[in-house]
Amino acid sequence: MPDRMTIVVVEEDRDRAIAIVDALHASGSYDVHVIGNHSSLARRIAALAPDVVLIDIDNPTRDMLEELTLASGPLERPVAMFVSGAAGGLAREAVEAGLSAYVVDGLKPERLKPVLDAAIARFQIVRQMRSELAETRRALEERKVIDRAKGLLMKARGLQEEEAYALLRKAAMDQGRRVAEVAEALVTASGLLS
């Protein structure tokens, strides 16, 4: 996170918004922007490009939760939602939608900083896990393509597995490409020729 974070607070009640802004300024050095209504929320949040979004809402419905979640971009930044009551058991849906924090019993100024810190930490952990998962999936897909290409070479040229891989590796080095790229080209060409 940057040294001076930009925080968007979504709060319709003006007095509560002022209390939240005051609590944020008391706990750190932040650029705080308040959005007082939900119209064009996604566009307005995107225009501000905040580091964190805090949403304070009394009793969200499932539809409202979905709309606010999509608008606030929980996969792009930490999003913490503060609700007044149990809100019909929406906590699970909120977490599944990507919210970094779903706090029941409303936003209390003295709890703001610890919740903000926890939301940021959780977001960073989840982002790291997503990144590692995507990298693992990519590596697995590349491995599958390389194995298919080795199989094609083994069948077409009567090579052993090690020889087929060595041939792929040599072609990749000669062309200045990755083994997976050469393997993909071979599998694609084979598909066109069969």
CSV table of C-alpha atoms in Angstrom, one decimal:
chain,number,residue,atom,x,y,z
A,1,MET,CA,0.0,0.0,0.0
A,2,PRO,CA,1.2,3.5,-0.7
A,3,ASP,CA,2.4,5.9,2.1
A,4,ARG,CA,-0.7,8.0,1.9
A,5,MET,CA,-3.7,5.9,1.1
A,6,THR,CA,-6.8,7.1,-0.7
A,7,ILE,CA,-9.9,5.9,1.0
A,8,VAL,CA,-13.5,6.1,-0.4
A,9,VAL,CA,-16.2,6.1,2.2
A,10,VAL,CA,-19.7,5.2,1.0
A,11,GLU,CA,-22.1,6.7,3.5
A,12,GLU,CA,-25.5,8.3,2.9
A,13,ASP,CA,-25.8,10.0,6.4
A,14,ARG,CA,-23.8,13.2,6.4
A,15,ASP,CA,-23.2,13.3,10.2
A,16,ARG,CA,-21.9,9.7,10.2
A,17,ALA,CA,-19.8,10.4,7.1
A,18,ILE,CA,-18.2,13.3,9.0
A,19,ALA,CA,-17.5,11.1,12.1
A,20,ILE,CA,-15.9,8.5,9.9
A,21,VAL,CA,-13.7,11.0,8.1
A,22,ASP,CA,-12.7,12.5,11.5
A,23,ALA,CA,-11.8,9.1,12.8
A,24,LEU,CA,-9.7,8.3,9.8
A,25,HIS,CA,-7.8,11.6,10.0
A,26,ALA,CA,-7.3,11.0,13.7
A,27,SER,CA,-5.8,7.5,13.0
A,28,GLY,CA,-3.5,8.3,10.1
A,29,SER,CA,-2.7,10.4,7.1
A,30,TYR,CA,-5.3,9.5,4.4
A,31,ASP,CA,-6.9,11.2,1.4
A,32,VAL,CA,-10.6,10.6,2.2
A,33,HIS,CA,-13.5,11.0,-0.3
A,34,VAL,CA,-17.1,10.5,0.7
A,35,ILE,CA,-19.7,9.2,-1.7
A,36,GLY,CA,-23.1,10.1,-0.3
A,37,ASN,CA,-25.4,8.1,-2.6
A,38,HIS,CA,-25.2,4.9,-4.6
A,39,SER,CA,-26.0,6.2,-8.0
A,40,SER,CA,-23.2,5.6,-10.5
A,41,LEU,CA,-21.2,4.1,-7.6
A,42,ALA,CA,-18.9,2.0,-9.8
A,43,ARG,CA,-18.0,4.9,-12.1
A,44,ARG,CA,-17.4,7.2,-9.2
A,45,ILE,CA,-15.2,4.8,-7.3
A,46,ALA,CA,-13.2,4.0,-10.5
A,47,ALA,CA,-12.7,7.7,-11.1
A,48,LEU,CA,-11.2,8.1,-7.6
A,49,ALA,CA,-9.1,4.9,-7.9
A,50,PRO,CA,-8.9,4.5,-4.1
A,51,ASP,CA,-6.6,2.1,-2.3
A,52,VAL,CA,-9.5,1.1,0.1
A,53,VAL,CA,-13.3,1.3,0.1
A,54,LEU,CA,-15.3,1.6,3.3
A,55,ILE,CA,-19.1,1.0,3.0
A,56,ASP,CA,-21.4,1.9,5.9
A,57,ILE,CA,-24.9,0.7,5.5
A,58,ASP,CA,-27.7,-0.1,8.0
A,59,ASN,CA,-29.4,-3.1,6.6
A,60,PRO,CA,-28.2,-4.3,3.2
A,61,THR,CA,-30.3,-6.6,1.1
A,62,ARG,CA,-28.8,-9.4,-1.0
A,63,ASP,CA,-29.3,-7.3,-4.1
A,64,MET,CA,-27.8,-4.2,-2.5
A,65,LEU,CA,-24.8,-6.3,-1.3
A,66,GLU,CA,-24.2,-7.6,-4.8
A,67,GLU,CA,-24.4,-4.1,-6.3
A,68,LEU,CA,-22.1,-2.5,-3.8
A,69,THR,CA,-19.6,-5.4,-4.1
A,70,LEU,CA,-19.5,-5.2,-7.8
A,71,ALA,CA,-19.2,-1.4,-7.7
A,72,SER,CA,-16.5,-1.3,-5.1
A,73,GLY,CA,-14.1,-3.7,-6.9
A,74,PRO,CA,-13.1,-6.1,-4.1
A,75,LEU,CA,-10.7,-7.9,-6.4
A,76,GLU,CA,-8.9,-4.7,-7.1
A,77,ARG,CA,-8.7,-3.2,-3.6
A,78,PRO,CA,-9.6,-4.0,0.1
A,79,VAL,CA,-13.3,-3.4,0.7
A,80,ALA,CA,-14.8,-3.3,4.2
A,81,MET,CA,-18.5,-3.2,4.8
A,82,PHE,CA,-20.0,-2.1,8.1
A,83,VAL,CA,-23.6,-3.2,8.7
A,84,SER,CA,-25.9,-2.4,11.7
A,85,GLY,CA,-27.5,-5.8,12.3
A,86,ALA,CA,-27.0,-9.4,11.3
A,87,ALA,CA,-28.5,-8.4,7.9
A,88,GLY,CA,-30.2,-11.7,7.3
A,89,GLY,CA,-27.0,-13.8,7.4
A,90,LEU,CA,-25.3,-12.1,4.5
A,91,ALA,CA,-21.8,-12.4,6.0
A,92,ARG,CA,-21.0,-15.5,4.0
A,93,GLU,CA,-22.2,-14.0,0.7
A,94,ALA,CA,-20.1,-10.9,1.5
A,95,VAL,CA,-16.9,-12.9,2.0
A,96,GLU,CA,-17.6,-15.0,-1.1
A,97,ALA,CA,-18.1,-11.9,-3.1
A,98,GLY,CA,-14.6,-10.8,-2.1
A,99,LEU,CA,-15.1,-8.3,0.7
A,100,SER,CA,-12.1,-8.1,2.9
A,101,ALA,CA,-14.1,-7.3,6.0
A,102,TYR,CA,-17.8,-7.6,6.9
A,103,VAL,CA,-18.4,-6.0,10.3
A,104,VAL,CA,-21.7,-6.4,12.1
A,105,ASP,CA,-22.8,-3.8,14.6
A,106,GLY,CA,-22.0,-0.8,12.4
A,107,LEU,CA,-19.0,1.4,12.1
A,108,LYS,CA,-17.7,2.7,15.4
A,109,PRO,CA,-14.9,5.3,15.0
A,110,GLU,CA,-12.7,3.6,17.6
A,111,ARG,CA,-12.8,0.3,15.7
A,112,LEU,CA,-12.1,1.9,12.3
A,113,LYS,CA,-8.3,1.7,12.3
A,114,PRO,CA,-8.0,-2.0,13.4
A,115,VAL,CA,-10.7,-3.1,11.0
A,116,LEU,CA,-9.0,-1.1,8.2
A,117,ASP,CA,-5.7,-2.7,9.0
A,118,ALA,CA,-7.2,-6.2,9.1
A,119,ALA,CA,-9.1,-5.6,5.8
A,120,ILE,CA,-5.8,-4.5,4.1
A,121,ALA,CA,-3.9,-7.5,5.5
A,122,ARG,CA,-6.6,-10.0,4.4
A,123,PHE,CA,-6.8,-8.5,1.0
A,124,GLN,CA,-3.1,-8.8,0.5
A,125,ILE,CA,-3.1,-12.4,1.6
A,126,VAL,CA,-6.0,-13.3,-0.7
A,127,ARG,CA,-4.4,-11.4,-3.6
A,128,GLN,CA,-1.1,-13.4,-3.0
A,129,MET,CA,-3.0,-16.7,-2.9
A,130,ARG,CA,-4.9,-15.8,-6.2
A,131,SER,CA,-1.6,-14.9,-7.8
A,132,GLU,CA,0.0,-18.2,-6.7
A,133,LEU,CA,-3.1,-20.1,-7.8
A,134,ALA,CA,-3.0,-18.5,-11.3
A,135,GLU,CA,0.7,-19.2,-11.6
A,136,THR,CA,0.2,-22.8,-10.6
A,137,ARG,CA,-2.6,-23.2,-13.1
A,138,ARG,CA,-0.5,-21.6,-15.8
A,139,ALA,CA,2.4,-24.0,-15.0
A,140,LEU,CA,0.1,-27.0,-15.0
A,141,GLU,CA,-1.4,-26.0,-18.4
A,142,GLU,CA,2.1,-25.5,-19.8
A,143,ARG,CA,3.1,-28.9,-18.5
A,144,LYS,CA,0.1,-30.5,-20.2
A,145,VAL,CA,1.0,-28.9,-23.5
A,146,ILE,CA,4.7,-29.9,-23.2
A,147,ASP,CA,3.6,-33.5,-22.4
A,148,ARG,CA,1.3,-33.6,-25.5
A,149,ALA,CA,4.1,-32.2,-27.7
A,150,LYS,CA,6.5,-34.8,-26.3
A,151,GLY,CA,3.9,-37.5,-27.0
A,152,LEU,CA,3.6,-36.3,-30.6
A,153,LEU,CA,7.4,-36.3,-31.1
A,154,MET,CA,7.7,-39.7,-29.5
A,155,LYS,CA,5.0,-41.1,-31.9
A,156,ALA,CA,6.2,-39.4,-35.0
A,157,ARG,CA,9.9,-39.9,-34.6
A,158,GLY,CA,10.0,-43.0,-32.4
A,159,LEU,CA,11.9,-41.1,-29.6
A,160,GLN,CA,12.1,-41.7,-25.9
A,161,GLU,CA,10.5,-39.2,-23.6
A,162,GLU,CA,13.9,-37.6,-22.7
A,163,GLU,CA,14.9,-37.3,-26.3
A,164,ALA,CA,11.6,-35.7,-27.2
A,165,TYR,CA,12.0,-33.1,-24.4
A,166,ALA,CA,15.6,-32.5,-25.5
A,167,LEU,CA,14.4,-31.8,-29.0
A,168,LEU,CA,11.7,-29.4,-27.7
A,169,ARG,CA,14.3,-27.6,-25.5
A,170,LYS,CA,16.8,-27.3,-28.4
A,171,ALA,CA,14.1,-25.9,-30.7
A,172,ALA,CA,13.2,-23.4,-28.0
A,173,MET,CA,16.8,-22.3,-27.5
A,174,ASP,CA,17.4,-22.0,-31.3
A,175,GLN,CA,14.3,-19.8,-31.6
A,176,GLY,CA,14.8,-17.8,-28.5
A,177,ARG,CA,11.4,-18.9,-27.1
A,178,ARG,CA,10.2,-20.8,-24.1
A,179,VAL,CA,9.7,-24.6,-24.3
A,180,ALA,CA,6.0,-24.2,-23.6
A,181,GLU,CA,5.7,-21.8,-26.6
A,182,VAL,CA,7.4,-24.3,-28.9
A,183,ALA,CA,5.3,-27.1,-27.5
A,184,GLU,CA,2.1,-25.1,-28.1
A,185,ALA,CA,3.1,-24.4,-31.7
A,186,LEU,CA,3.8,-28.1,-32.3
A,187,VAL,CA,0.5,-29.1,-30.8
A,188,THR,CA,-1.4,-26.5,-32.8
A,189,ALA,CA,0.4,-27.5,-36.0
A,190,SER,CA,-0.4,-31.1,-35.3
A,191,GLY,CA,-4.0,-30.3,-34.8
A,192,LEU,CA,-4.1,-28.5,-38.2
A,193,LEU,CA,-2.4,-31.4,-40.0
A,194,SER,CA,-4.6,-34.2,-38.6
